[in-house]
PDB file of C-alpha atoms in Angstrom:
ATOM      1  CA  GLY A   5      -1.196  13.153   5.158  1.00 72.00           C
ATOM      2  CA  ALA A   6      -0.732  10.401   2.534  1.00 88.00           C
ATOM      3  CA  VAL A   7      -4.109   8.746   3.038  1.00 93.00           C
ATOM      4  CA  VAL A   8      -5.338   6.035   0.680  1.00 96.00           C
ATOM      5  CA  SER A   9      -8.919   4.800   0.678  1.00 96.00           C
ATOM      6  CA  GLN A  10     -10.520   1.723  -0.852  1.00 97.00           C
ATOM      7  CA  HIS A  11     -14.118   0.996  -1.660  1.00 97.00           C
ATOM      8  CA  PRO A  12     -15.828  -1.263  -0.888  1.00 97.00           C
ATOM      9  CA  SER A  13     -14.204  -2.604   2.269  1.00 96.00           C
ATOM     10  CA  TRP A  14     -15.851  -5.953   1.737  1.00 96.00           C
ATOM     11  CA  VAL A  15     -17.960  -7.552  -0.978  1.00 97.00           C
ATOM     12  CA  ILE A  16     -19.748 -10.857  -1.448  1.00 97.00           C
ATOM     13  CA  CYS A  17     -20.728 -11.868  -4.953  1.00 95.00           C
ATOM     14  CA  LYS A  18     -21.949 -14.865  -6.894  1.00 96.00           C
ATOM     15  CA  SER A  19     -19.652 -16.901  -9.100  1.00 97.00           C
ATOM     16  CA  GLY A  20     -19.514 -15.512 -12.635  1.00 96.00           C
ATOM     17  CA  THR A  21     -20.155 -11.891 -11.748  1.00 96.00           C
ATOM     18  CA  SER A  22     -17.664  -9.016 -11.974  1.00 97.00           C
ATOM     19  CA  VAL A  23     -16.569  -6.854  -9.073  1.00 97.00           C
ATOM     20  CA  LYS A  24     -14.947  -3.418  -9.192  1.00 97.00           C
ATOM     21  CA  ILE A  25     -12.694  -2.138  -6.403  1.00 98.00           C
ATOM     22  CA  GLU A  26     -11.718   1.534  -6.199  1.00 97.00           C
ATOM     23  CA  CYS A  27      -8.481   2.905  -4.777  1.00 96.00           C
ATOM     24  CA  ARG A  28      -8.165   6.638  -4.146  1.00 96.00           C
ATOM     25  CA  SER A  29      -5.353   8.827  -2.888  1.00 93.00           C
ATOM     26  CA  LEU A  30      -7.185  11.411  -0.773  1.00 94.00           C
ATOM     27  CA  ASP A  31      -4.608  14.110  -0.111  1.00 90.00           C
ATOM     28  CA  PHE A  32      -1.924  13.623  -2.740  1.00 90.00           C
ATOM     29  CA  GLN A  33      -1.459  12.836  -6.404  1.00 89.00           C
ATOM     30  CA  ALA A  34      -0.243   9.370  -7.294  1.00 88.00           C
ATOM     31  CA  THR A  35       1.253   8.723 -10.686  1.00 82.00           C
ATOM     32  CA  THR A  36       1.856   5.120  -9.662  1.00 90.00           C
ATOM     33  CA  MET A  37      -0.494   2.807  -7.785  1.00 94.00           C
ATOM     34  CA  PHE A  38      -0.040  -0.848  -6.969  1.00 95.00           C
ATOM     35  CA  TRP A  39      -2.430  -3.746  -6.413  1.00 97.00           C
ATOM     36  CA  TYR A  40      -1.616  -6.584  -4.017  1.00 97.00           C
ATOM     37  CA  ARG A  41      -3.355  -9.762  -3.033  1.00 97.00           C
ATOM     38  CA  GLN A  42      -3.138 -11.456   0.362  1.00 96.00           C
ATOM     39  CA  PHE A  43      -4.403 -14.908   1.289  1.00 94.00           C
ATOM     40  CA  PRO A  44      -5.124 -15.763   4.946  1.00 91.00           C
ATOM     41  CA  LYS A  45      -2.008 -15.898   7.115  1.00 90.00           C
ATOM     42  CA  GLN A  46       0.216 -15.185   4.117  1.00 94.00           C
ATOM     43  CA  SER A  47       2.226 -12.245   2.904  1.00 95.00           C
ATOM     44  CA  LEU A  48       1.279  -9.675   0.291  1.00 95.00           C
ATOM     45  CA  MET A  49       1.914 -10.527  -3.349  1.00 94.00           C
ATOM     46  CA  LEU A  50       2.178  -7.768  -5.944  1.00 94.00           C
ATOM     47  CA  MET A  51      -0.323  -8.269  -8.762  1.00 96.00           C
ATOM     48  CA  ALA A  52       0.246  -5.226 -10.947  1.00 95.00           C
ATOM     49  CA  THR A  53       1.662  -1.735 -11.200  1.00 93.00           C
ATOM     50  CA  SER A  54      -0.691   0.951 -12.462  1.00 91.00           C
ATOM     51  CA  ASN A  55       0.544   4.180 -14.034  1.00 87.00           C
ATOM     52  CA  GLU A  56      -1.783   7.085 -14.704  1.00 83.00           C
ATOM     53  CA  GLY A  57      -2.802   7.235 -18.344  1.00 82.00           C
ATOM     54  CA  SER A  58      -1.070   4.051 -19.439  1.00 85.00           C
ATOM     55  CA  LYS A  59      -1.588   0.311 -19.374  1.00 88.00           C
ATOM     56  CA  ALA A  60      -0.893  -1.567 -16.183  1.00 92.00           C
ATOM     57  CA  THR A  61       2.115  -3.838 -15.842  1.00 93.00           C
ATOM     58  CA  TYR A  62       1.168  -7.255 -14.513  1.00 95.00           C
ATOM     59  CA  GLU A  63       3.377  -9.595 -12.526  1.00 94.00           C
ATOM     60  CA  GLN A  64       4.155 -13.025 -13.896  1.00 93.00           C
ATOM     61  CA  GLY A  65       1.267 -15.415 -13.430  1.00 94.00           C
ATOM     62  CA  VAL A  66      -1.408 -12.728 -13.034  1.00 95.00           C
ATOM     63  CA  GLU A  67      -4.101 -12.915 -15.718  1.00 94.00           C
ATOM     64  CA  LYS A  68      -4.564  -9.450 -17.200  1.00 93.00           C
ATOM     65  CA  ASP A  69      -7.951 -10.401 -18.671  1.00 94.00           C
ATOM     66  CA  LYS A  70      -9.159 -11.591 -15.276  1.00 96.00           C
ATOM     67  CA  PHE A  71      -7.916  -8.572 -13.304  1.00 97.00           C
ATOM     68  CA  LEU A  72      -8.609  -5.389 -15.267  1.00 95.00           C
ATOM     69  CA  ILE A  73      -6.856  -2.288 -13.989  1.00 94.00           C
ATOM     70  CA  ASN A  74      -7.649   1.288 -14.953  1.00 91.00           C
ATOM     71  CA  HIS A  75      -5.765   4.356 -13.693  1.00 89.00           C
ATOM     72  CA  ALA A  76      -7.721   7.170 -15.255  1.00 82.00           C
ATOM     73  CA  SER A  77      -6.642  10.013 -12.998  1.00 89.00           C
ATOM     74  CA  LEU A  78      -3.862  10.967 -10.607  1.00 89.00           C
ATOM     75  CA  THR A  79      -6.025  10.017  -7.627  1.00 92.00           C
ATOM     76  CA  LEU A  80      -7.997   6.963  -8.750  1.00 93.00           C
ATOM     77  CA  SER A  81      -7.174   3.423  -9.811  1.00 94.00           C
ATOM     78  CA  THR A  82      -9.706   0.630 -10.180  1.00 95.00           C
ATOM     79  CA  LEU A  83      -9.357  -3.152 -10.153  1.00 97.00           C
ATOM     80  CA  THR A  84     -12.124  -5.191 -11.764  1.00 97.00           C
ATOM     81  CA  VAL A  85     -12.232  -8.906 -11.072  1.00 97.00           C
ATOM     82  CA  THR A  86     -14.061 -10.305 -14.087  1.00 97.00           C
ATOM     83  CA  SER A  87     -16.130 -13.488 -14.019  1.00 96.00           C
ATOM     84  CA  ALA A  88     -15.153 -14.080 -10.409  1.00 96.00           C
ATOM     85  CA  HIS A  89     -14.832 -17.606  -9.058  1.00 96.00           C
ATOM     86  CA  PRO A  90     -14.398 -18.897  -5.488  1.00 96.00           C
ATOM     87  CA  GLU A  91     -10.620 -19.141  -5.950  1.00 95.00           C
ATOM     88  CA  ASP A  92     -10.555 -15.361  -6.495  1.00 96.00           C
ATOM     89  CA  SER A  93     -11.727 -14.869  -2.919  1.00 96.00           C
ATOM     90  CA  SER A  94      -8.981 -12.953  -1.171  1.00 96.00           C
ATOM     91  CA  PHE A  95      -7.964  -9.692   0.491  1.00 97.00           C
ATOM     92  CA  TYR A  96      -7.051  -7.083  -2.135  1.00 98.00           C
ATOM     93  CA  ILE A  97      -4.925  -4.110  -1.076  1.00 97.00           C
ATOM     94  CA  CYS A  98      -3.857  -1.100  -3.091  1.00 97.00           C
ATOM     95  CA  SER A  99      -1.003   1.294  -2.465  1.00 95.00           C
ATOM     96  CA  ALA A 100       0.135   4.583  -3.939  1.00 93.00           C
ATOM     97  CA  ARG A 101       3.400   6.421  -4.368  1.00 89.00           C
ATOM     98  CA  ILE A 102       3.423  10.198  -4.091  1.00 82.00           C
ATOM     99  CA  ALA A 103       4.060  11.791  -7.494  1.00 74.00           C
ATOM    100  CA  GLY A 104       7.563  13.198  -7.819  1.00 72.00           C
ATOM    101  CA  SER A 105       8.553  11.861  -4.433  1.00 69.00           C
ATOM    102  CA  TYR A 106      10.769   9.055  -3.246  1.00 70.00           C
ATOM    103  CA  ASN A 107       9.747   5.427  -3.246  1.00 79.00           C
ATOM    104  CA  GLU A 108       7.674   5.180  -0.063  1.00 87.00           C
ATOM    105  CA  GLN A 109       4.287   3.529  -0.629  1.00 91.00           C
ATOM    106  CA  PHE A 110       1.117   4.202   1.340  1.00 93.00           C
ATOM    107  CA  PHE A 111      -1.509   1.501   1.632  1.00 95.00           C
ATOM    108  CA  GLY A 112      -5.276   1.434   1.561  1.00 96.00           C
ATOM    109  CA  PRO A 113      -7.326  -0.475   4.163  1.00 96.00           C
ATOM    110  CA  GLY A 114      -7.996  -3.383   1.797  1.00 96.00           C
ATOM    111  CA  THR A 115     -11.069  -5.024   0.283  1.00 97.00           C
ATOM    112  CA  ARG A 116     -12.175  -8.479   1.329  1.00 97.00           C
ATOM    113  CA  LEU A 117     -13.745 -10.331  -1.609  1.00 97.00           C
ATOM    114  CA  THR A 118     -15.784 -13.479  -1.089  1.00 97.00           C
ATOM    115  CA  VAL A 119     -17.083 -15.297  -4.153  1.00 97.00           C
ATOM    116  CA  LEU A 120     -19.841 -17.817  -3.498  1.00 96.00           C
TER     117      LEU A 120
ATOM    118  CA  GLY B  26      14.442 -11.392  -7.972  1.00 85.00           C
ATOM    119  CA  ILE B  27      15.144 -10.058  -4.519  1.00 90.00           C
ATOM    120  CA  GLN B  28      14.588 -12.477  -1.649  1.00 94.00           C
ATOM    121  CA  VAL B  29      13.368 -11.184   1.717  1.00 97.00           C
ATOM    122  CA  GLU B  30      13.570 -13.206   4.905  1.00 97.00           C
ATOM    123  CA  GLN B  31      12.107 -12.178   8.235  1.00 98.00           C
ATOM    124  CA  SER B  32      12.794 -13.663  11.634  1.00 97.00           C
ATOM    125  CA  PRO B  33      11.468 -14.864  13.924  1.00 98.00           C
ATOM    126  CA  PRO B  34       8.248 -16.018  12.244  1.00 97.00           C
ATOM    127  CA  ASP B  35       6.366 -15.946  15.562  1.00 97.00           C
ATOM    128  CA  LEU B  36       7.027 -14.118  18.792  1.00 97.00           C
ATOM    129  CA  ILE B  37       5.186 -14.093  22.112  1.00 97.00           C
ATOM    130  CA  LEU B  38       6.028 -11.407  24.642  1.00 96.00           C
ATOM    131  CA  GLN B  39       4.861 -10.366  28.047  1.00 97.00           C
ATOM    132  CA  GLU B  40       3.676  -6.782  28.189  1.00 97.00           C
ATOM    133  CA  GLY B  41       6.590  -4.489  28.923  1.00 97.00           C
ATOM    134  CA  ALA B  42       9.225  -6.643  27.263  1.00 98.00           C
ATOM    135  CA  ASN B  43      11.527  -5.517  24.457  1.00 97.00           C
ATOM    136  CA  SER B  44      12.031  -7.287  21.128  1.00 97.00           C
ATOM    137  CA  THR B  45      14.055  -7.169  17.928  1.00 98.00           C
ATOM    138  CA  LEU B  46      12.706  -8.233  14.552  1.00 98.00           C
ATOM    139  CA  ARG B  47      15.090  -8.884  11.687  1.00 98.00           C
ATOM    140  CA  CYS B  48      14.803  -8.542   7.914  1.00 98.00           C
ATOM    141  CA  ASN B  49      17.481  -9.926   5.571  1.00 98.00           C
ATOM    142  CA  PHE B  50      17.456  -9.201   1.850  1.00 97.00           C
ATOM    143  CA  SER B  51      19.462 -10.647  -0.986  1.00 96.00           C
ATOM    144  CA  ASP B  52      20.362  -7.634  -3.158  1.00 93.00           C
ATOM    145  CA  SER B  53      20.900  -3.888  -3.118  1.00 91.00           C
ATOM    146  CA  VAL B  54      17.740  -1.907  -2.488  1.00 90.00           C
ATOM    147  CA  ASN B  55      16.697   1.722  -2.623  1.00 88.00           C
ATOM    148  CA  ASN B  56      13.473   1.222  -0.709  1.00 91.00           C
ATOM    149  CA  LEU B  57      12.854  -0.520   2.598  1.00 95.00           C
ATOM    150  CA  GLN B  58       9.701  -0.128   4.623  1.00 95.00           C
ATOM    151  CA  TRP B  59       8.433  -1.642   7.866  1.00 98.00           C
ATOM    152  CA  PHE B  60       4.703  -2.105   8.371  1.00 97.00           C
ATOM    153  CA  HIS B  61       2.372  -3.248  11.119  1.00 97.00           C
ATOM    154  CA  GLN B  62      -0.736  -5.046   9.879  1.00 96.00           C
ATOM    155  CA  ASN B  63      -3.526  -4.694  12.399  1.00 91.00           C
ATOM    156  CA  PRO B  64      -6.261  -7.304  12.989  1.00 87.00           C
ATOM    157  CA  TRP B  65      -8.498  -5.600  10.388  1.00 89.00           C
ATOM    158  CA  GLY B  66      -5.840  -5.931   7.714  1.00 92.00           C
ATOM    159  CA  GLN B  67      -4.754  -2.313   7.497  1.00 92.00           C
ATOM    160  CA  LEU B  68      -1.058  -1.853   6.814  1.00 94.00           C
ATOM    161  CA  ILE B  69       0.337   0.933   8.948  1.00 94.00           C
ATOM    162  CA  ASN B  70       3.564   2.555   7.786  1.00 94.00           C
ATOM    163  CA  LEU B  71       6.126   2.373  10.578  1.00 96.00           C
ATOM    164  CA  PHE B  72       9.337   3.396   8.850  1.00 96.00           C
ATOM    165  CA  TYR B  73      10.665   4.227   5.412  1.00 93.00           C
ATOM    166  CA  ILE B  74      14.306   3.348   6.002  1.00 95.00           C
ATOM    167  CA  PRO B  75      16.499   2.289   3.032  1.00 93.00           C
ATOM    168  CA  SER B  76      19.513   3.134   5.210  1.00 94.00           C
ATOM    169  CA  GLY B  77      20.378   4.572   8.596  1.00 96.00           C
ATOM    170  CA  THR B  78      18.504   4.710  11.872  1.00 98.00           C
ATOM    171  CA  LYS B  79      15.151   6.223  12.794  1.00 97.00           C
ATOM    172  CA  GLN B  80      13.109   6.359  15.972  1.00 97.00           C
ATOM    173  CA  ASN B  81       9.441   6.978  16.582  1.00 96.00           C
ATOM    174  CA  GLY B  82       8.357   6.678  20.186  1.00 97.00           C
ATOM    175  CA  ARG B  83       8.846   3.115  21.427  1.00 97.00           C
ATOM    176  CA  LEU B  84       9.827   1.931  17.973  1.00 98.00           C
ATOM    177  CA  SER B  85      13.133   2.316  16.210  1.00 98.00           C
ATOM    178  CA  ALA B  86      14.676   0.825  13.098  1.00 98.00           C
ATOM    179  CA  THR B  87      18.142   0.427  11.662  1.00 98.00           C
ATOM    180  CA  THR B  88      19.085  -0.579   8.144  1.00 97.00           C
ATOM    181  CA  VAL B  89      22.642  -1.569   7.250  1.00 97.00           C
ATOM    182  CA  ALA B  90      22.369  -1.520   3.468  1.00 94.00           C
ATOM    183  CA  THR B  91      25.932  -2.726   2.856  1.00 94.00           C
ATOM    184  CA  GLU B  92      25.223  -5.870   4.905  1.00 96.00           C
ATOM    185  CA  ARG B  93      21.675  -6.246   3.558  1.00 97.00           C
ATOM    186  CA  TYR B  94      19.665  -6.333   6.753  1.00 98.00           C
ATOM    187  CA  SER B  95      17.302  -4.210   8.767  1.00 98.00           C
ATOM    188  CA  LEU B  96      16.213  -4.423  12.404  1.00 98.00           C
ATOM    189  CA  LEU B  97      13.013  -3.215  14.031  1.00 98.00           C
ATOM    190  CA  TYR B  98      13.157  -2.624  17.777  1.00 98.00           C
ATOM    191  CA  ILE B  99      10.044  -2.555  19.935  1.00 97.00           C
ATOM    192  CA  SER B 100      10.558  -1.389  23.499  1.00 97.00           C
ATOM    193  CA  SER B 101       8.157  -1.647  26.438  1.00 97.00           C
ATOM    194  CA  SER B 102       5.713  -3.658  24.334  1.00 97.00           C
ATOM    195  CA  GLN B 103       1.972  -3.170  24.761  1.00 97.00           C
ATOM    196  CA  THR B 104      -0.939  -5.450  23.896  1.00 95.00           C
ATOM    197  CA  THR B 105      -1.828  -3.075  21.062  1.00 94.00           C
ATOM    198  CA  ASP B 106       1.515  -3.923  19.430  1.00 96.00           C
ATOM    199  CA  SER B 107       0.127  -7.376  18.598  1.00 95.00           C
ATOM    200  CA  GLY B 108      -0.255  -8.161  14.929  1.00 95.00           C
ATOM    201  CA  VAL B 109       1.958  -8.973  11.983  1.00 97.00           C
ATOM    202  CA  TYR B 110       5.063  -6.957  11.174  1.00 98.00           C
ATOM    203  CA  PHE B 111       6.184  -6.918   7.559  1.00 98.00           C
ATOM    204  CA  CYS B 112       9.420  -5.794   6.024  1.00 98.00           C
ATOM    205  CA  ALA B 113       9.241  -4.875   2.330  1.00 96.00           C
ATOM    206  CA  VAL B 114      12.132  -3.990   0.038  1.00 95.00           C
ATOM    207  CA  GLY B 115      12.559  -2.802  -3.520  1.00 89.00           C
ATOM    208  CA  SER B 116      15.168  -1.747  -6.044  1.00 78.00           C
ATOM    209  CA  SER B 117      12.676  -0.049  -8.324  1.00 77.00           C
ATOM    210  CA  TYR B 118       9.181   1.186  -7.593  1.00 79.00           C
ATOM    211  CA  LYS B 119       8.038  -2.322  -6.713  1.00 86.00           C
ATOM    212  CA  LEU B 120       8.014  -3.688  -3.169  1.00 91.00           C
ATOM    213  CA  ILE B 121       8.753  -7.301  -2.279  1.00 93.00           C
ATOM    214  CA  PHE B 122       7.310  -8.365   1.056  1.00 96.00           C
ATOM    215  CA  GLY B 123       8.825 -10.729   3.555  1.00 97.00           C
ATOM    216  CA  SER B 124       6.699 -13.434   5.141  1.00 97.00           C
ATOM    217  CA  GLY B 125       6.204 -11.381   8.295  1.00 97.00           C
ATOM    218  CA  THR B 126       6.670 -11.785  12.042  1.00 98.00           C
ATOM    219  CA  ARG B 127       3.499 -12.566  13.967  1.00 97.00           C
ATOM    220  CA  LEU B 128       3.706 -10.863  17.367  1.00 97.00           C
ATOM    221  CA  LEU B 129       1.464 -11.555  20.337  1.00 96.00           C
ATOM    222  CA  VAL B 130       1.864  -9.391  23.424  1.00 96.00           C
ATOM    223  CA  ARG B 131       0.209 -10.855  26.501  1.00 97.00           C
ATOM    224  CA  PRO B 132      -1.073  -8.659  29.349  1.00 95.00           C
TER     225      PRO B 132
END
């Protein structure tokens, strides 16, 4: 149980385009989902917390207009990287917390974004 | 905010050896998780352990919340144990990750 999927697993795009990443909880409902970013050989950094039906809460230093987050249902959150540039190239990972449960988070397999 | 420190940063073991990874944190927490990140980047949940001791096969973990540290024990290591081990803690719904321990198990 507690499986989280992400799509796509990798994407290459041209500078200036927008890219959407989907995060789904497959076998549970998630009122709260999280988006992280990981650079090579570094740790995970929390970008934003996404609550179903409300606006996302962004961490300090994360541009909300650059990284659009939508959590339209209890099983789906999306991250859109708008007007992507090479410095946005990174590994993006989502996680989800089971609704009504304790604090344990379950992570998706990640999406590797390369912006040319 | 909460600070998380993991040690050692790098560890090389011969297959069959045992090891202990440590996670220190700077404040009270109600969430502590250990993860193994495999070579493809997937984070695998090892333990949810804000306090106490748990065991799962060759792995076990202990968190002493009052002293603000957690230990992950790996016994009889195998080459498939290689990867990065992360400790992550939180006092709300958010998780703060340590910098990880990079483990290489040699055959």
